[in-house]
Amino acid sequence: MLYQDAHQWCAADQKRVMFFGMSGLGKTHMSTTLRSTGNWYHYSIDYRIGTRYMGELIVDNAKFEAMKVPFLRDLLLSDSIYISSNVTFENLSPVSSYLGKPGAPADGGIPIIEYRRRQEQFRHSEIQALEDTEYFADRARRLYGYSHFICDTGGSICEWINVNDEKDPLMTKLSNICLPVWIKGDDAHTNALVERFDKAPKPMSYQPEFFLKC
């Protein structure tokens, strides 16, 4: 652990914290609140995924759909227009749209094989973005002079770490960089997450074994 007790945390010149937990519990809200003080650097895992690791995939998918429209196809092939995604801390819709939902294409879904492929892309991207935490924590201080650092994780982190395993490799690495703060939800939050998946899903990845049970 980076901080062994509350005294070390309070005495630290640069405080580093990582909010993690199920999607929709307020991790980004808390991170934004701290960032607004002007003293905290906000590292968003979902933003990093959507820009650094999946940005090209998202844009290529949009181009693929645009190429089906003759008018847009001609403009794209002549370099008369370009397509880009507008991922922000608050707007992750480009990532969610790319991941899609499994189902019949006629109903707006994507085939399960393609859905699993994109899920694997997201899983790899999320773990890579988490691995980048130390780089951004150092960058926040060295380049921008921020006093403190927040790692705002995505909801899928719960799929890739085991908080009950003291030797979990990813959690061990992250806890040596930041103070992990686990935001826990209840059954009501779980039900709300299920409802939102149907209406306005956030970017999420699930363990491959989950789909074998469906």
PDB file of C-alpha atoms in Angstrom:
ATOM      1  CA  MET A   1       0.000   0.000   0.000  1.00  0.00           C
ATOM      2  CA  LEU A   2       1.206   3.494  -0.838  1.00  0.00           C
ATOM      3  CA  TYR A   3      -0.166   4.826   2.465  1.00  0.00           C
ATOM      4  CA  GLN A   4       0.068   2.590   5.519  1.00  0.00           C
ATOM      5  CA  ASP A   5      -2.334   4.591   7.664  1.00  0.00           C
ATOM      6  CA  ALA A   6      -4.403   7.784   7.872  1.00  0.00           C
ATOM      7  CA  HIS A   7      -1.449   9.749   9.244  1.00  0.00           C
ATOM      8  CA  GLN A   8       0.660   9.014   6.155  1.00  0.00           C
ATOM      9  CA  TRP A   9      -2.231  10.010   3.911  1.00  0.00           C
ATOM     10  CA  CYS A  10      -2.789  13.324   5.691  1.00  0.00           C
ATOM     11  CA  ALA A  11       0.933  14.095   5.744  1.00  0.00           C
ATOM     12  CA  ALA A  12       1.541  13.313   2.061  1.00  0.00           C
ATOM     13  CA  ASP A  13       2.595  16.243  -0.132  1.00  0.00           C
ATOM     14  CA  GLN A  14       0.972  14.587  -3.128  1.00  0.00           C
ATOM     15  CA  LYS A  15      -2.157  12.614  -2.398  1.00  0.00           C
ATOM     16  CA  ARG A  16      -3.039   9.910  -4.902  1.00  0.00           C
ATOM     17  CA  VAL A  17      -6.450   8.256  -4.777  1.00  0.00           C
ATOM     18  CA  MET A  18      -8.217   5.692  -6.952  1.00  0.00           C
ATOM     19  CA  PHE A  19     -12.011   5.458  -6.914  1.00  0.00           C
ATOM     20  CA  PHE A  20     -13.314   2.065  -7.946  1.00  0.00           C
ATOM     21  CA  GLY A  21     -16.608   0.216  -7.837  1.00  0.00           C
ATOM     22  CA  MET A  22     -19.620  -0.696  -9.920  1.00  0.00           C
ATOM     23  CA  SER A  23     -20.672   1.638 -12.717  1.00  0.00           C
ATOM     24  CA  GLY A  24     -23.048   4.449 -11.791  1.00  0.00           C
ATOM     25  CA  LEU A  25     -22.013   4.957  -8.150  1.00  0.00           C
ATOM     26  CA  GLY A  26     -20.535   8.438  -8.537  1.00  0.00           C
ATOM     27  CA  LYS A  27     -16.834   7.851  -9.200  1.00  0.00           C
ATOM     28  CA  THR A  28     -16.692  10.443 -11.952  1.00  0.00           C
ATOM     29  CA  HIS A  29     -18.877  12.868  -9.980  1.00  0.00           C
ATOM     30  CA  MET A  30     -16.486  12.712  -7.025  1.00  0.00           C
ATOM     31  CA  SER A  31     -13.483  13.032  -9.321  1.00  0.00           C
ATOM     32  CA  THR A  32     -14.984  16.057 -11.064  1.00  0.00           C
ATOM     33  CA  THR A  33     -15.745  17.685  -7.713  1.00  0.00           C
ATOM     34  CA  LEU A  34     -12.125  17.320  -6.623  1.00  0.00           C
ATOM     35  CA  ARG A  35     -10.820  18.457 -10.016  1.00  0.00           C
ATOM     36  CA  SER A  36     -12.902  21.640  -9.755  1.00  0.00           C
ATOM     37  CA  THR A  37     -10.796  22.742  -6.761  1.00  0.00           C
ATOM     38  CA  GLY A  38      -7.869  23.214  -9.124  1.00  0.00           C
ATOM     39  CA  ASN A  39      -5.509  21.046  -7.083  1.00  0.00           C
ATOM     40  CA  TRP A  40      -6.349  17.592  -8.412  1.00  0.00           C
ATOM     41  CA  TYR A  41      -5.386  15.987 -11.722  1.00  0.00           C
ATOM     42  CA  HIS A  42      -8.250  13.826 -13.005  1.00  0.00           C
ATOM     43  CA  TYR A  43      -7.145  10.701 -14.863  1.00  0.00           C
ATOM     44  CA  SER A  44     -10.214   9.068 -16.413  1.00  0.00           C
ATOM     45  CA  ILE A  45      -9.752   5.428 -17.375  1.00  0.00           C
ATOM     46  CA  ASP A  46     -12.775   5.501 -19.690  1.00  0.00           C
ATOM     47  CA  TYR A  47     -11.484   8.633 -21.438  1.00  0.00           C
ATOM     48  CA  ARG A  48      -8.079   7.024 -21.907  1.00  0.00           C
ATOM     49  CA  ILE A  49      -9.729   3.939 -23.384  1.00  0.00           C
ATOM     50  CA  GLY A  50     -11.852   5.963 -25.796  1.00  0.00           C
ATOM     51  CA  THR A  51      -9.012   8.151 -27.032  1.00  0.00           C
ATOM     52  CA  ARG A  52      -5.746   6.233 -26.790  1.00  0.00           C
ATOM     53  CA  TYR A  53      -6.713   2.591 -27.083  1.00  0.00           C
ATOM     54  CA  MET A  54     -10.035   2.409 -28.926  1.00  0.00           C
ATOM     55  CA  GLY A  55     -10.187   5.741 -30.721  1.00  0.00           C
ATOM     56  CA  GLU A  56      -9.212   4.324 -34.102  1.00  0.00           C
ATOM     57  CA  LEU A  57     -11.596   1.378 -33.741  1.00  0.00           C
ATOM     58  CA  ILE A  58     -14.468   3.749 -32.954  1.00  0.00           C
ATOM     59  CA  VAL A  59     -13.752   6.016 -35.924  1.00  0.00           C
ATOM     60  CA  ASP A  60     -13.252   3.103 -38.325  1.00  0.00           C
ATOM     61  CA  ASN A  61     -16.607   1.661 -37.300  1.00  0.00           C
ATOM     62  CA  ALA A  62     -18.293   5.016 -37.966  1.00  0.00           C
ATOM     63  CA  LYS A  63     -16.574   5.193 -41.358  1.00  0.00           C
ATOM     64  CA  PHE A  64     -17.717   1.652 -42.142  1.00  0.00           C
ATOM     65  CA  GLU A  65     -21.322   2.675 -41.562  1.00  0.00           C
ATOM     66  CA  ALA A  66     -20.885   5.918 -43.499  1.00  0.00           C
ATOM     67  CA  MET A  67     -19.463   4.027 -46.494  1.00  0.00           C
ATOM     68  CA  LYS A  68     -22.849   2.333 -46.878  1.00  0.00           C
ATOM     69  CA  VAL A  69     -24.337   5.708 -47.838  1.00  0.00           C
ATOM     70  CA  PRO A  70     -23.327   6.644 -51.424  1.00  0.00           C
ATOM     71  CA  PHE A  71     -23.343  10.380 -50.719  1.00  0.00           C
ATOM     72  CA  LEU A  72     -21.026  10.029 -47.705  1.00  0.00           C
ATOM     73  CA  ARG A  73     -18.923   7.354 -49.402  1.00  0.00           C
ATOM     74  CA  ASP A  74     -17.961   9.707 -52.244  1.00  0.00           C
ATOM     75  CA  LEU A  75     -17.042  12.464 -49.802  1.00  0.00           C
ATOM     76  CA  LEU A  76     -14.930  10.130 -47.670  1.00  0.00           C
ATOM     77  CA  LEU A  77     -13.083   8.639 -50.636  1.00  0.00           C
ATOM     78  CA  SER A  78     -12.250  12.120 -51.944  1.00  0.00           C
ATOM     79  CA  ASP A  79     -11.084  13.269 -48.496  1.00  0.00           C
ATOM     80  CA  SER A  80     -13.748  15.971 -48.579  1.00  0.00           C
ATOM     81  CA  ILE A  81     -14.962  15.143 -45.069  1.00  0.00           C
ATOM     82  CA  TYR A  82     -13.501  13.402 -42.074  1.00  0.00           C
ATOM     83  CA  ILE A  83     -15.062  11.552 -39.163  1.00  0.00           C
ATOM     84  CA  SER A  84     -13.832  11.749 -35.579  1.00  0.00           C
ATOM     85  CA  SER A  85     -15.250  10.873 -32.187  1.00  0.00           C
ATOM     86  CA  ASN A  86     -15.851  13.432 -29.458  1.00  0.00           C
ATOM     87  CA  VAL A  87     -15.090  11.477 -26.301  1.00  0.00           C
ATOM     88  CA  THR A  88     -15.054  13.575 -23.121  1.00  0.00           C
ATOM     89  CA  PHE A  89     -15.107  12.776 -19.409  1.00  0.00           C
ATOM     90  CA  GLU A  90     -18.868  13.294 -19.473  1.00  0.00           C
ATOM     91  CA  ASN A  91     -19.627  11.931 -22.954  1.00  0.00           C
ATOM     92  CA  LEU A  92     -18.606   8.305 -23.425  1.00  0.00           C
ATOM     93  CA  SER A  93     -21.303   7.591 -25.994  1.00  0.00           C
ATOM     94  CA  PRO A  94     -18.807   6.931 -28.820  1.00  0.00           C
ATOM     95  CA  VAL A  95     -17.343   4.059 -26.792  1.00  0.00           C
ATOM     96  CA  SER A  96     -20.741   2.684 -25.777  1.00  0.00           C
ATOM     97  CA  SER A  97     -22.015   2.888 -29.352  1.00  0.00           C
ATOM     98  CA  TYR A  98     -19.018   0.962 -30.634  1.00  0.00           C
ATOM     99  CA  LEU A  99     -19.396  -1.776 -28.024  1.00  0.00           C
ATOM    100  CA  GLY A 100     -23.082  -2.023 -28.873  1.00  0.00           C
ATOM    101  CA  LYS A 101     -25.540  -4.564 -27.543  1.00  0.00           C
ATOM    102  CA  PRO A 102     -25.862  -8.206 -28.578  1.00  0.00           C
ATOM    103  CA  GLY A 103     -28.905  -8.940 -30.669  1.00  0.00           C
ATOM    104  CA  ALA A 104     -30.386  -9.058 -34.132  1.00  0.00           C
ATOM    105  CA  PRO A 105     -28.939  -6.355 -36.443  1.00  0.00           C
ATOM    106  CA  ALA A 106     -32.475  -5.591 -37.628  1.00  0.00           C
ATOM    107  CA  ASP A 107     -33.295  -4.544 -34.068  1.00  0.00           C
ATOM    108  CA  GLY A 108     -30.144  -2.459 -33.626  1.00  0.00           C
ATOM    109  CA  GLY A 109     -28.004  -5.211 -32.105  1.00  0.00           C
ATOM    110  CA  ILE A 110     -24.789  -6.856 -33.255  1.00  0.00           C
ATOM    111  CA  PRO A 111     -24.068 -10.590 -33.652  1.00  0.00           C
ATOM    112  CA  ILE A 112     -22.798 -12.208 -30.465  1.00  0.00           C
ATOM    113  CA  ILE A 113     -19.460 -13.199 -32.029  1.00  0.00           C
ATOM    114  CA  GLU A 114     -18.757  -9.590 -33.009  1.00  0.00           C
ATOM    115  CA  TYR A 115     -19.969  -8.395 -29.613  1.00  0.00           C
ATOM    116  CA  ARG A 116     -17.528 -10.744 -27.869  1.00  0.00           C
ATOM    117  CA  ARG A 117     -14.703  -9.526 -30.106  1.00  0.00           C
ATOM    118  CA  ARG A 118     -15.372  -5.905 -29.158  1.00  0.00           C
ATOM    119  CA  GLN A 119     -15.680  -6.886 -25.505  1.00  0.00           C
ATOM    120  CA  GLU A 120     -12.216  -8.406 -25.678  1.00  0.00           C
ATOM    121  CA  GLN A 121     -10.880  -5.211 -27.256  1.00  0.00           C
ATOM    122  CA  PHE A 122     -12.368  -3.204 -24.403  1.00  0.00           C
ATOM    123  CA  ARG A 123     -11.012  -5.601 -21.760  1.00  0.00           C
ATOM    124  CA  HIS A 124      -7.503  -5.300 -23.157  1.00  0.00           C
ATOM    125  CA  SER A 125      -7.832  -1.508 -23.445  1.00  0.00           C
ATOM    126  CA  GLU A 126      -9.115  -1.107 -19.891  1.00  0.00           C
ATOM    127  CA  ILE A 127      -6.290  -3.126 -18.371  1.00  0.00           C
ATOM    128  CA  GLN A 128      -3.760  -1.166 -20.434  1.00  0.00           C
ATOM    129  CA  ALA A 129      -5.299   2.123 -19.276  1.00  0.00           C
ATOM    130  CA  LEU A 130      -5.100   0.960 -15.655  1.00  0.00           C
ATOM    131  CA  GLU A 131      -1.459   0.031 -16.230  1.00  0.00           C
ATOM    132  CA  ASP A 132      -0.888   3.643 -17.366  1.00  0.00           C
ATOM    133  CA  THR A 133      -1.929   5.027 -13.969  1.00  0.00           C
ATOM    134  CA  GLU A 134       1.599   5.424 -12.634  1.00  0.00           C
ATOM    135  CA  TYR A 135       2.718   7.265 -15.758  1.00  0.00           C
ATOM    136  CA  PHE A 136      -0.123   9.775 -15.441  1.00  0.00           C
ATOM    137  CA  ALA A 137       0.358  10.176 -11.691  1.00  0.00           C
ATOM    138  CA  ASP A 138       3.978  11.163 -12.316  1.00  0.00           C
ATOM    139  CA  ARG A 139       3.035  13.272 -15.331  1.00  0.00           C
ATOM    140  CA  ALA A 140       0.462  15.231 -13.332  1.00  0.00           C
ATOM    141  CA  ARG A 141       3.151  16.439 -10.933  1.00  0.00           C
ATOM    142  CA  ARG A 142       6.145  16.670 -13.260  1.00  0.00           C
ATOM    143  CA  LEU A 143       4.516  18.300 -16.275  1.00  0.00           C
ATOM    144  CA  TYR A 144       1.528  20.206 -14.909  1.00  0.00           C
ATOM    145  CA  GLY A 145       2.509  20.771 -11.290  1.00  0.00           C
ATOM    146  CA  TYR A 146      -0.668  19.333  -9.766  1.00  0.00           C
ATOM    147  CA  SER A 147      -0.522  18.689  -6.049  1.00  0.00           C
ATOM    148  CA  HIS A 148      -2.845  15.684  -6.054  1.00  0.00           C
ATOM    149  CA  PHE A 149      -4.014  12.906  -8.377  1.00  0.00           C
ATOM    150  CA  ILE A 150      -7.271  10.985  -8.932  1.00  0.00           C
ATOM    151  CA  CYS A 151      -7.614   7.761 -10.886  1.00  0.00           C
ATOM    152  CA  ASP A 152     -11.269   7.555 -11.952  1.00  0.00           C
ATOM    153  CA  THR A 153     -11.745   3.910 -12.923  1.00  0.00           C
ATOM    154  CA  GLY A 154     -14.432   2.375 -15.094  1.00  0.00           C
ATOM    155  CA  GLY A 155     -17.074   0.038 -13.756  1.00  0.00           C
ATOM    156  CA  SER A 156     -15.474  -2.980 -15.414  1.00  0.00           C
ATOM    157  CA  ILE A 157     -12.485  -2.901 -13.076  1.00  0.00           C
ATOM    158  CA  CYS A 158     -14.511  -5.162 -10.785  1.00  0.00           C
ATOM    159  CA  GLU A 159     -14.272  -7.843 -13.487  1.00  0.00           C
ATOM    160  CA  TRP A 160     -10.467  -7.819 -13.557  1.00  0.00           C
ATOM    161  CA  ILE A 161      -9.493  -7.527  -9.891  1.00  0.00           C
ATOM    162  CA  ASN A 162     -10.245  -9.583  -6.803  1.00  0.00           C
ATOM    163  CA  VAL A 163     -10.356  -7.269  -3.799  1.00  0.00           C
ATOM    164  CA  ASN A 164     -10.418 -10.277  -1.471  1.00  0.00           C
ATOM    165  CA  ASP A 165      -7.091 -11.544  -2.800  1.00  0.00           C
ATOM    166  CA  GLU A 166      -4.200  -9.717  -1.143  1.00  0.00           C
ATOM    167  CA  LYS A 167      -1.920 -10.980  -3.921  1.00  0.00           C
ATOM    168  CA  ASP A 168      -4.093  -9.877  -6.833  1.00  0.00           C
ATOM    169  CA  PRO A 169      -1.405  -8.618  -9.256  1.00  0.00           C
ATOM    170  CA  LEU A 170      -3.297  -5.685 -10.770  1.00  0.00           C
ATOM    171  CA  MET A 171      -4.738  -4.468  -7.474  1.00  0.00           C
ATOM    172  CA  THR A 172      -1.344  -4.807  -5.799  1.00  0.00           C
ATOM    173  CA  LYS A 173       0.252  -2.647  -8.464  1.00  0.00           C
ATOM    174  CA  LEU A 174      -2.477  -0.011  -8.323  1.00  0.00           C
ATOM    175  CA  SER A 175      -2.481   0.148  -4.511  1.00  0.00           C
ATOM    176  CA  ASN A 176       1.236   0.936  -4.608  1.00  0.00           C
ATOM    177  CA  ILE A 177       0.441   3.948  -6.791  1.00  0.00           C
ATOM    178  CA  CYS A 178      -2.802   5.258  -5.267  1.00  0.00           C
ATOM    179  CA  LEU A 179      -5.020   4.847  -2.231  1.00  0.00           C
ATOM    180  CA  PRO A 180      -7.861   2.543  -3.369  1.00  0.00           C
ATOM    181  CA  VAL A 181     -11.293   3.783  -2.300  1.00  0.00           C
ATOM    182  CA  TRP A 182     -13.977   1.160  -2.866  1.00  0.00           C
ATOM    183  CA  ILE A 183     -17.428   2.652  -3.458  1.00  0.00           C
ATOM    184  CA  LYS A 184     -19.938  -0.098  -2.784  1.00  0.00           C
ATOM    185  CA  GLY A 185     -23.433  -0.339  -4.199  1.00  0.00           C
ATOM    186  CA  ASP A 186     -26.471  -2.326  -3.137  1.00  0.00           C
ATOM    187  CA  ASP A 187     -29.188  -4.336  -4.883  1.00  0.00           C
ATOM    188  CA  ALA A 188     -30.971  -1.146  -5.924  1.00  0.00           C
ATOM    189  CA  HIS A 189     -27.850   0.060  -7.729  1.00  0.00           C
ATOM    190  CA  THR A 190     -27.528  -3.299  -9.465  1.00  0.00           C
ATOM    191  CA  ASN A 191     -31.119  -3.122 -10.684  1.00  0.00           C
ATOM    192  CA  ALA A 192     -30.587   0.433 -11.917  1.00  0.00           C
ATOM    193  CA  LEU A 193     -27.476  -0.682 -13.811  1.00  0.00           C
ATOM    194  CA  VAL A 194     -29.437  -3.447 -15.536  1.00  0.00           C
ATOM    195  CA  GLU A 195     -32.154  -0.985 -16.565  1.00  0.00           C
ATOM    196  CA  ARG A 196     -29.602   1.499 -17.872  1.00  0.00           C
ATOM    197  CA  PHE A 197     -27.888  -1.164 -19.980  1.00  0.00           C
ATOM    198  CA  ASP A 198     -31.055  -1.346 -22.045  1.00  0.00           C
ATOM    199  CA  LYS A 199     -31.644   2.416 -22.295  1.00  0.00           C
ATOM    200  CA  ALA A 200     -28.281   4.204 -22.132  1.00  0.00           C
ATOM    201  CA  PRO A 201     -25.407   1.823 -21.366  1.00  0.00           C
ATOM    202  CA  LYS A 202     -22.034   3.026 -20.160  1.00  0.00           C
ATOM    203  CA  PRO A 203     -18.886   1.391 -21.545  1.00  0.00           C
ATOM    204  CA  MET A 204     -18.558  -1.974 -19.811  1.00  0.00           C
ATOM    205  CA  SER A 205     -16.745  -5.231 -20.340  1.00  0.00           C
ATOM    206  CA  TYR A 206     -17.580  -8.590 -18.841  1.00  0.00           C
ATOM    207  CA  GLN A 207     -15.625 -11.769 -18.196  1.00  0.00           C
ATOM    208  CA  PRO A 208     -15.795 -14.121 -21.215  1.00  0.00           C
ATOM    209  CA  GLU A 209     -17.279 -16.869 -19.028  1.00  0.00           C
ATOM    210  CA  PHE A 210     -20.339 -14.686 -18.483  1.00  0.00           C
ATOM    211  CA  PHE A 211     -21.413 -15.029 -22.112  1.00  0.00           C
ATOM    212  CA  LEU A 212     -21.118 -18.801 -22.006  1.00  0.00           C
ATOM    213  CA  LYS A 213     -23.869 -18.811 -19.375  1.00  0.00           C
ATOM    214  CA  CYS A 214     -26.251 -16.685 -21.422  1.00  0.00           C
TER     215      CYS A 214
END
